Short mmCIF file of C-alpha atoms in Angstrom, two decimals:
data_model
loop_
_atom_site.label_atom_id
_atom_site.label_comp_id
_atom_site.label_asym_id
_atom_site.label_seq_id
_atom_site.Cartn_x
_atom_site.Cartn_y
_atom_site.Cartn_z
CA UNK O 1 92.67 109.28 88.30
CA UNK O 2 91.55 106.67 85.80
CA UNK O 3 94.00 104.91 83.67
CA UNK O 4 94.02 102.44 80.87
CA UNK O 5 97.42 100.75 80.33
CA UNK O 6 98.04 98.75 77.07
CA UNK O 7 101.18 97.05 77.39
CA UNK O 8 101.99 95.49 73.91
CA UNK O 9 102.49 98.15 71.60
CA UNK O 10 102.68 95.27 68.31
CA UNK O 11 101.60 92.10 67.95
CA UNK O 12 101.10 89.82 65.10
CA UNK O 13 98.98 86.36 64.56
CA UNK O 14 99.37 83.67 61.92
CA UNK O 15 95.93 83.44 60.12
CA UNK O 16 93.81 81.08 61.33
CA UNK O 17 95.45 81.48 64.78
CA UNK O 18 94.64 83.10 68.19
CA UNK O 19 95.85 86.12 70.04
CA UNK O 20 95.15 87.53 72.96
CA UNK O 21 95.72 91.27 73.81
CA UNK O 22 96.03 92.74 77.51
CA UNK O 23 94.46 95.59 79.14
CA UNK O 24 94.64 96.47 82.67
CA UNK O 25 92.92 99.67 83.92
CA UNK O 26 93.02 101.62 87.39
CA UNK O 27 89.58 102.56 88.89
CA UNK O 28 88.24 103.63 92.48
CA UNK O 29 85.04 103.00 90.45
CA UNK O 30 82.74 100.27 91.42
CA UNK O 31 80.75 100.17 88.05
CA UNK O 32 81.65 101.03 84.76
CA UNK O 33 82.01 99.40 81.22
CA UNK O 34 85.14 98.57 79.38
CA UNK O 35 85.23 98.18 75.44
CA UNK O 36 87.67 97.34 72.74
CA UNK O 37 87.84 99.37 69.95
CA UNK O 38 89.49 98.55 66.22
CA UNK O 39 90.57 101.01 64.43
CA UNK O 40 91.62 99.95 60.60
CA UNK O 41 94.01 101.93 59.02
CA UNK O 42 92.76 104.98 57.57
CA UNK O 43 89.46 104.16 59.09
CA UNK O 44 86.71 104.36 61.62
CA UNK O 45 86.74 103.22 64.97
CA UNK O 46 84.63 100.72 65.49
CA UNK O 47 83.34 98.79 68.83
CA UNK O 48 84.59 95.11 68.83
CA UNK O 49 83.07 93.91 72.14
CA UNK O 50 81.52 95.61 75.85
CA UNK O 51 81.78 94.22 79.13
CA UNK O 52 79.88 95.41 81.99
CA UNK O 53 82.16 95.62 85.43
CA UNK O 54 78.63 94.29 87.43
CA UNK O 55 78.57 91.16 85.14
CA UNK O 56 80.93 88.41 85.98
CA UNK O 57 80.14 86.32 82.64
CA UNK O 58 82.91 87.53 80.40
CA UNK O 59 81.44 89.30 77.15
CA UNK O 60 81.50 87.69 73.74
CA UNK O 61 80.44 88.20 70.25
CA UNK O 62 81.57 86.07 67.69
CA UNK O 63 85.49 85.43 66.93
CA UNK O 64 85.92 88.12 69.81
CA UNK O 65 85.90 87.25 73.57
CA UNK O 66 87.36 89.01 76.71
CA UNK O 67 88.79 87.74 79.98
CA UNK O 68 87.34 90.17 82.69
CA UNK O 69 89.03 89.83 85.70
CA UNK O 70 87.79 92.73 87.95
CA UNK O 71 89.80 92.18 91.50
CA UNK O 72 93.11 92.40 89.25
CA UNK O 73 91.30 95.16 86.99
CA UNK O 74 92.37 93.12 83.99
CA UNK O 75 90.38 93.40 80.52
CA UNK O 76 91.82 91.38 77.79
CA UNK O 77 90.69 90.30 74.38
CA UNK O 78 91.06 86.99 72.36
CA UNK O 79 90.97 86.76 68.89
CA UNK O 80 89.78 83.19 67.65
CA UNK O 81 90.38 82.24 64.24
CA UNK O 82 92.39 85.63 62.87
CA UNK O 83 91.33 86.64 59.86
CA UNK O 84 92.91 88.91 57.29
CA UNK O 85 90.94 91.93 57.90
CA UNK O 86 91.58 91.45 61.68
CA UNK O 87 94.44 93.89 60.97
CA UNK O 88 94.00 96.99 63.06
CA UNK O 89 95.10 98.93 65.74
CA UNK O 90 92.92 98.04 69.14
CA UNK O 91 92.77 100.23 71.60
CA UNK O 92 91.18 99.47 75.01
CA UNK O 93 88.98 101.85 76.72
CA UNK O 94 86.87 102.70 79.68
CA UNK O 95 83.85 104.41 80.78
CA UNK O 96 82.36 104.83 84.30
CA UNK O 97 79.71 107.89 85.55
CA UNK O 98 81.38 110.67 84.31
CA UNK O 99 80.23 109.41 80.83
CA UNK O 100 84.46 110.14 79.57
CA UNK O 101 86.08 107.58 77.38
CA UNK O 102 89.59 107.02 78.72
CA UNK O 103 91.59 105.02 75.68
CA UNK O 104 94.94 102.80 76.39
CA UNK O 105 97.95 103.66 73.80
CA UNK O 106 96.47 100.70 71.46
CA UNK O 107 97.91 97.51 70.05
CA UNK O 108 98.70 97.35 66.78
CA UNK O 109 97.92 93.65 65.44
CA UNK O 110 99.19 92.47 62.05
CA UNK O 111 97.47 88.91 60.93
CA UNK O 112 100.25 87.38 58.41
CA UNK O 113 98.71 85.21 55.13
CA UNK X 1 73.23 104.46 57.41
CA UNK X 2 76.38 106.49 58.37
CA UNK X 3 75.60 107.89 62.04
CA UNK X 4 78.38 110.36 63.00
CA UNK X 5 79.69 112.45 60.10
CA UNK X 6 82.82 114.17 59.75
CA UNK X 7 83.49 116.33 57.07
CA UNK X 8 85.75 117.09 55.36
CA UNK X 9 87.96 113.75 55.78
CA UNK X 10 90.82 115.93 54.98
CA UNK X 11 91.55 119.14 55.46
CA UNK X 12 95.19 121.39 54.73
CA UNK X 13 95.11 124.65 56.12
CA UNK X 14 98.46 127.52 56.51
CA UNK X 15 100.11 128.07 59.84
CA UNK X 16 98.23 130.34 61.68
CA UNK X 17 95.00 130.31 59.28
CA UNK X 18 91.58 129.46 61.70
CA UNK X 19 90.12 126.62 60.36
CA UNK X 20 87.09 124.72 61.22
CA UNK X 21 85.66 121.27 61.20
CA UNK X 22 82.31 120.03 61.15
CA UNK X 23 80.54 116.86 62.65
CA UNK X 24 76.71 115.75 62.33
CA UNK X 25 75.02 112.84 64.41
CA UNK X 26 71.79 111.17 63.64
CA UNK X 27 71.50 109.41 66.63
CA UNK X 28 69.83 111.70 68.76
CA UNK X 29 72.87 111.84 70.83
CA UNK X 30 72.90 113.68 74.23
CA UNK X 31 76.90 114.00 74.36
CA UNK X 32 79.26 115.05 71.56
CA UNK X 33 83.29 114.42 71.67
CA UNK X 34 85.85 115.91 70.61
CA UNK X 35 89.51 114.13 70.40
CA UNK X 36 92.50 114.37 68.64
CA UNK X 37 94.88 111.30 67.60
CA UNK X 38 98.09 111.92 66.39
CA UNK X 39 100.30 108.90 64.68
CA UNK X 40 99.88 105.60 66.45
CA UNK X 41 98.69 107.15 70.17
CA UNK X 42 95.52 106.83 71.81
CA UNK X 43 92.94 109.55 71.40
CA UNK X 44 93.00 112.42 73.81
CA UNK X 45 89.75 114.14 75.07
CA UNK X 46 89.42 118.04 73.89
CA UNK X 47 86.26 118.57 75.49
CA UNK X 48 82.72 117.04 75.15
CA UNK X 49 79.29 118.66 75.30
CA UNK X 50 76.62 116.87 77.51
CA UNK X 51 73.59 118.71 75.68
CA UNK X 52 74.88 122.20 75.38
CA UNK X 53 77.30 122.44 78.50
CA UNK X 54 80.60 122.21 77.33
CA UNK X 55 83.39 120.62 79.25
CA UNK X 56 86.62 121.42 78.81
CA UNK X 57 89.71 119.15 79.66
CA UNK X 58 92.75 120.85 81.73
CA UNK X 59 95.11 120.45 79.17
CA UNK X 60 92.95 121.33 75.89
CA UNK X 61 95.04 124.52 74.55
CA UNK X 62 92.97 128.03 74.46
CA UNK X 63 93.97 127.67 70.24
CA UNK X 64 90.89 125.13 70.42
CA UNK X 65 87.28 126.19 70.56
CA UNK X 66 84.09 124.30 70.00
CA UNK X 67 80.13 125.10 69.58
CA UNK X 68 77.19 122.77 69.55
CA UNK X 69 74.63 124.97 68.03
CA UNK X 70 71.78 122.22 67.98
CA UNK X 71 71.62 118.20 69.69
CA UNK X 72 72.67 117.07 65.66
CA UNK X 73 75.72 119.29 64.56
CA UNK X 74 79.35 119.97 67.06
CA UNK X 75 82.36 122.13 65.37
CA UNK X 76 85.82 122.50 66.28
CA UNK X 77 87.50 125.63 65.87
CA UNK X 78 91.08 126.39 65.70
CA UNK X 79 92.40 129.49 65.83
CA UNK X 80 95.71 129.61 64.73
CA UNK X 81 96.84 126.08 63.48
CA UNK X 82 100.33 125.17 64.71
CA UNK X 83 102.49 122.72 63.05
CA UNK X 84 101.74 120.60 66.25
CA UNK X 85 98.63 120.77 65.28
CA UNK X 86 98.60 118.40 62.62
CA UNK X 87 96.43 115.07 63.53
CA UNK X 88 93.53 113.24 63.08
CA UNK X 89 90.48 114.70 64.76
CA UNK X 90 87.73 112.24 66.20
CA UNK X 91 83.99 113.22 66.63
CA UNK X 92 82.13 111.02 68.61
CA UNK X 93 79.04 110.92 70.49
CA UNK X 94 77.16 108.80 73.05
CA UNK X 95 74.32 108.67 75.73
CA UNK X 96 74.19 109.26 79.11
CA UNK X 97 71.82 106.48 80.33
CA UNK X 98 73.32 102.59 80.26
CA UNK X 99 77.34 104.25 79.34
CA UNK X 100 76.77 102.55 76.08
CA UNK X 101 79.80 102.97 73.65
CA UNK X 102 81.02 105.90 72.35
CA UNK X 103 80.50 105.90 68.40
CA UNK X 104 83.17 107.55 66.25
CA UNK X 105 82.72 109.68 63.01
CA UNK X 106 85.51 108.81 60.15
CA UNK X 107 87.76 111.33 61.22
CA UNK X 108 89.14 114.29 59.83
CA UNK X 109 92.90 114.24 59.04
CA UNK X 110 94.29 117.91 59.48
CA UNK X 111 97.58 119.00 57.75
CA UNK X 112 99.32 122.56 58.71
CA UNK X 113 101.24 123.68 56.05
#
Protein backbone atom coordinates (compact mmCIF):
# COMPACT_ATOMS: atom_id res chain seq x y z
CA UNK A 1 0.00 0.00 0.00
CA UNK A 2 0.94 3.60 -0.61
CA UNK A 3 1.72 5.85 2.22
CA UNK A 4 2.53 9.46 2.79
CA UNK A 5 4.13 10.15 6.20
CA UNK A 6 4.37 13.81 7.47
CA UNK A 7 6.36 13.82 10.45
CA UNK A 8 6.13 17.42 11.95
CA UNK A 9 2.78 17.98 12.96
CA UNK A 10 3.72 22.17 13.80
CA UNK A 11 6.18 24.23 12.77
CA UNK A 12 6.74 27.87 12.86
CA UNK A 13 9.24 30.41 10.85
CA UNK A 14 10.36 33.93 11.75
CA UNK A 15 9.30 36.17 8.76
CA UNK A 16 11.69 36.68 6.41
CA UNK A 17 13.19 33.25 7.29
CA UNK A 18 13.32 29.70 5.80
CA UNK A 19 11.73 26.42 6.64
CA UNK A 20 11.83 23.36 5.36
CA UNK A 21 9.04 20.69 5.79
CA UNK A 22 9.58 16.75 5.34
CA UNK A 23 7.70 14.24 3.49
CA UNK A 24 8.66 10.77 2.94
CA UNK A 25 6.28 8.42 1.03
CA UNK A 26 6.26 4.49 0.43
CA UNK A 27 5.77 3.36 -3.23
CA UNK A 28 6.41 0.00 -5.28
CA UNK A 29 5.61 2.61 -7.99
CA UNK A 30 8.19 3.53 -10.48
CA UNK A 31 6.44 6.80 -11.72
CA UNK A 32 4.22 9.02 -10.14
CA UNK A 33 3.97 12.78 -9.06
CA UNK A 34 4.16 14.20 -5.63
CA UNK A 35 2.62 17.74 -4.72
CA UNK A 36 2.34 20.02 -1.78
CA UNK A 37 -0.75 21.36 -1.01
CA UNK A 38 -1.64 24.65 1.38
CA UNK A 39 -4.52 24.77 2.84
CA UNK A 40 -5.32 28.38 4.66
CA UNK A 41 -7.52 28.32 7.35
CA UNK A 42 -11.02 28.27 6.47
CA UNK A 43 -9.95 27.96 2.91
CA UNK A 44 -9.23 26.19 -0.30
CA UNK A 45 -6.62 23.90 -0.99
CA UNK A 46 -4.44 25.06 -3.19
CA UNK A 47 -1.30 23.40 -5.18
CA UNK A 48 2.04 24.99 -4.00
CA UNK A 49 4.50 23.03 -6.20
CA UNK A 50 4.63 19.31 -8.47
CA UNK A 51 7.44 17.16 -8.92
CA UNK A 52 7.56 14.47 -11.36
CA UNK A 53 9.30 11.04 -9.85
CA UNK A 54 11.01 10.61 -13.74
CA UNK A 55 12.62 14.11 -13.36
CA UNK A 56 15.69 14.35 -11.26
CA UNK A 57 15.81 18.36 -11.36
CA UNK A 58 14.00 19.18 -8.16
CA UNK A 59 10.72 21.33 -8.90
CA UNK A 60 10.50 25.02 -8.14
CA UNK A 61 8.25 27.92 -8.44
CA UNK A 62 9.00 30.96 -6.83
CA UNK A 63 9.65 31.23 -2.85
CA UNK A 64 8.74 27.38 -3.00
CA UNK A 65 11.30 24.61 -3.82
CA UNK A 66 11.45 20.81 -3.02
CA UNK A 67 14.29 18.40 -2.32
CA UNK A 68 13.31 15.14 -4.28
CA UNK A 69 15.25 12.45 -3.27
CA UNK A 70 13.66 9.33 -4.91
CA UNK A 71 16.08 6.22 -3.70
CA UNK A 72 15.19 7.44 0.01
CA UNK A 73 11.49 8.32 -1.25
CA UNK A 74 11.94 11.69 0.40
CA UNK A 75 9.80 14.86 -0.81
CA UNK A 76 10.41 17.93 1.14
CA UNK A 77 9.58 21.57 0.74
CA UNK A 78 11.54 24.85 1.48
CA UNK A 79 10.06 27.94 2.12
CA UNK A 80 12.44 30.97 1.17
CA UNK A 81 11.69 34.23 2.45
CA UNK A 82 8.32 33.37 4.75
CA UNK A 83 5.86 35.63 4.36
CA UNK A 84 2.83 36.41 6.47
CA UNK A 85 0.28 34.76 4.45
CA UNK A 86 2.58 31.66 4.29
CA UNK A 87 0.45 30.56 7.26
CA UNK A 88 -1.30 27.32 6.43
CA UNK A 89 -1.56 23.89 6.97
CA UNK A 90 0.59 21.81 4.11
CA UNK A 91 -0.14 18.67 3.48
CA UNK A 92 1.97 16.42 1.20
CA UNK A 93 0.47 14.17 -1.28
CA UNK A 94 0.91 11.60 -3.95
CA UNK A 95 -0.39 10.36 -7.11
CA UNK A 96 0.76 7.41 -9.30
CA UNK A 97 -1.59 5.31 -12.11
CA UNK A 98 -4.42 4.69 -10.18
CA UNK A 99 -5.12 8.48 -10.59
CA UNK A 100 -5.88 8.45 -6.18
CA UNK A 101 -4.52 11.30 -4.18
CA UNK A 102 -2.99 9.81 -1.03
CA UNK A 103 -2.48 13.03 1.54
CA UNK A 104 0.17 12.93 4.63
CA UNK A 105 -1.48 14.19 8.13
CA UNK A 106 -0.20 17.90 7.13
CA UNK A 107 2.06 20.43 8.80
CA UNK A 108 0.72 23.15 10.25
CA UNK A 109 3.20 26.25 9.72
CA UNK A 110 2.74 29.50 11.66
CA UNK A 111 5.11 32.52 10.17
CA UNK A 112 5.55 34.92 13.39
CA UNK A 113 5.68 39.06 12.55
CA UNK B 1 -12.88 32.10 -12.59
CA UNK B 2 -13.82 29.73 -9.69
CA UNK B 3 -13.37 26.05 -11.20
CA UNK B 4 -14.74 23.52 -8.65
CA UNK B 5 -17.80 24.73 -6.75
CA UNK B 6 -19.10 23.63 -3.58
CA UNK B 7 -22.19 24.73 -2.34
CA UNK B 8 -23.41 25.41 0.23
CA UNK B 9 -20.05 26.31 2.27
CA UNK B 10 -22.00 25.41 5.26
CA UNK B 11 -24.49 23.29 5.91
CA UNK B 12 -26.37 22.16 9.65
CA UNK B 13 -28.55 19.38 9.32
CA UNK B 14 -30.48 17.04 12.55
CA UNK B 15 -29.16 13.65 13.48
CA UNK B 16 -30.47 11.28 11.28
CA UNK B 17 -31.97 13.91 8.63
CA UNK B 18 -30.45 12.88 4.76
CA UNK B 19 -28.80 15.68 3.58
CA UNK B 20 -27.08 16.41 0.41
CA UNK B 21 -24.25 18.39 -1.02
CA UNK B 22 -23.58 19.63 -4.31
CA UNK B 23 -20.30 20.24 -6.39
CA UNK B 24 -19.94 21.72 -10.08
CA UNK B 25 -16.59 21.69 -12.21
CA UNK B 26 -15.88 23.74 -15.22
CA UNK B 27 -12.95 22.11 -16.15
CA UNK B 28 -14.11 19.46 -18.21
CA UNK B 29 -12.89 17.09 -15.66
CA UNK B 30 -12.85 13.29 -16.33
CA UNK B 31 -12.61 12.32 -12.44
CA UNK B 32 -14.60 13.77 -9.53
CA UNK B 33 -13.54 13.27 -5.62
CA UNK B 34 -15.05 12.98 -2.88
CA UNK B 35 -13.18 13.40 0.72
CA UNK B 36 -13.89 14.26 4.02
CA UNK B 37 -11.45 16.24 6.52
CA UNK B 38 -12.20 16.39 9.92
CA UNK B 39 -10.15 18.95 12.40
CA UNK B 40 -6.48 19.14 11.58
CA UNK B 41 -6.17 15.42 9.66
CA UNK B 42 -5.47 14.74 6.21
CA UNK B 43 -8.33 14.21 3.81
CA UNK B 44 -9.66 10.73 3.40
CA UNK B 45 -10.92 9.38 -0.02
CA UNK B 46 -14.91 8.51 -0.05
CA UNK B 47 -14.97 7.44 -3.46
CA UNK B 48 -14.21 9.12 -6.88
CA UNK B 49 -15.94 8.79 -10.24
CA UNK B 50 -13.62 8.26 -13.34
CA UNK B 51 -16.44 9.45 -15.89
CA UNK B 52 -19.48 7.75 -14.52
CA UNK B 53 -17.91 4.55 -12.81
CA UNK B 54 -17.89 5.08 -9.34
CA UNK B 55 -15.27 3.74 -7.04
CA UNK B 56 -15.81 3.15 -3.78
CA UNK B 57 -13.08 3.00 -0.96
CA UNK B 58 -13.20 -0.14 1.60
CA UNK B 59 -13.82 1.83 4.44
CA UNK B 60 -16.41 4.56 3.02
CA UNK B 61 -19.59 3.76 5.39
CA UNK B 62 -22.92 2.47 3.43
CA UNK B 63 -24.52 6.06 5.29
CA UNK B 64 -22.58 7.71 2.21
CA UNK B 65 -23.85 7.70 -1.34
CA UNK B 66 -22.84 9.68 -4.36
CA UNK B 67 -24.19 10.33 -8.14
CA UNK B 68 -22.51 12.03 -11.04
CA UNK B 69 -25.44 12.69 -13.20
CA UNK B 70 -23.41 14.59 -16.00
CA UNK B 71 -19.11 15.14 -16.57
CA UNK B 72 -19.94 18.95 -14.71
CA UNK B 73 -22.04 18.25 -11.47
CA UNK B 74 -21.03 15.15 -8.44
CA UNK B 75 -23.37 14.99 -5.12
CA UNK B 76 -22.86 13.43 -1.92
CA UNK B 77 -25.59 11.93 -0.15
CA UNK B 78 -25.92 11.07 3.39
CA UNK B 79 -28.40 9.20 4.71
CA UNK B 80 -28.66 9.49 8.16
CA UNK B 81 -26.06 12.10 9.49
CA UNK B 82 -24.28 10.89 12.63
CA UNK B 83 -22.70 13.13 15.06
CA UNK B 84 -19.41 11.58 13.64
CA UNK B 85 -20.37 12.87 10.80
CA UNK B 86 -19.59 16.32 11.29
CA UNK B 87 -16.51 17.57 8.94
CA UNK B 88 -15.47 19.37 6.18
CA UNK B 89 -16.28 17.75 2.86
CA UNK B 90 -13.76 18.23 -0.16
CA UNK B 91 -14.83 18.03 -3.89
CA UNK B 92 -12.18 17.76 -6.16
CA UNK B 93 -11.54 16.75 -9.57
CA UNK B 94 -8.68 15.95 -11.98
CA UNK B 95 -7.61 14.24 -15.32
CA UNK B 96 -6.51 11.08 -16.14
CA UNK B 97 -3.78 11.84 -18.76
CA UNK B 98 -0.26 13.55 -17.32
CA UNK B 99 -1.69 12.81 -13.17
CA UNK B 100 -1.84 16.53 -13.07
CA UNK B 101 -3.03 17.86 -9.60
CA UNK B 102 -6.06 17.30 -8.09
CA UNK B 103 -8.01 20.75 -7.77
CA UNK B 104 -10.18 21.30 -4.70
CA UNK B 105 -13.63 23.08 -4.43
CA UNK B 106 -13.94 25.45 -1.11
CA UNK B 107 -15.35 22.91 0.90
CA UNK B 108 -18.44 22.39 2.58
CA UNK B 109 -18.35 22.42 6.42
CA UNK B 110 -21.17 19.99 7.73
CA UNK B 111 -22.57 20.34 11.33
CA UNK B 112 -25.01 17.47 12.87
CA UNK B 113 -27.04 18.84 15.32
Amino acid sequence: AQTVTQSQPEMSVQEAETVTLSCTYDTSESNYYLFWYKQPPSRQMILVIRQEAYKQQNATENRFSVNFQKAAKSFSLKISDSQLGDTAMYFCAFTSGTYKYIFGTGTRLKVLA
Amino acid sequence: DAMVIQNPRYQVTQFGKPVTLSCSQTLNHNVMYWYQQKSSQAPKLLFHYYDKDFNNEADTPDNFQSRRPNTSFCFLDIRSPGLGDAAMYLCATGRIEGSTEAFFGQGTRLTVV
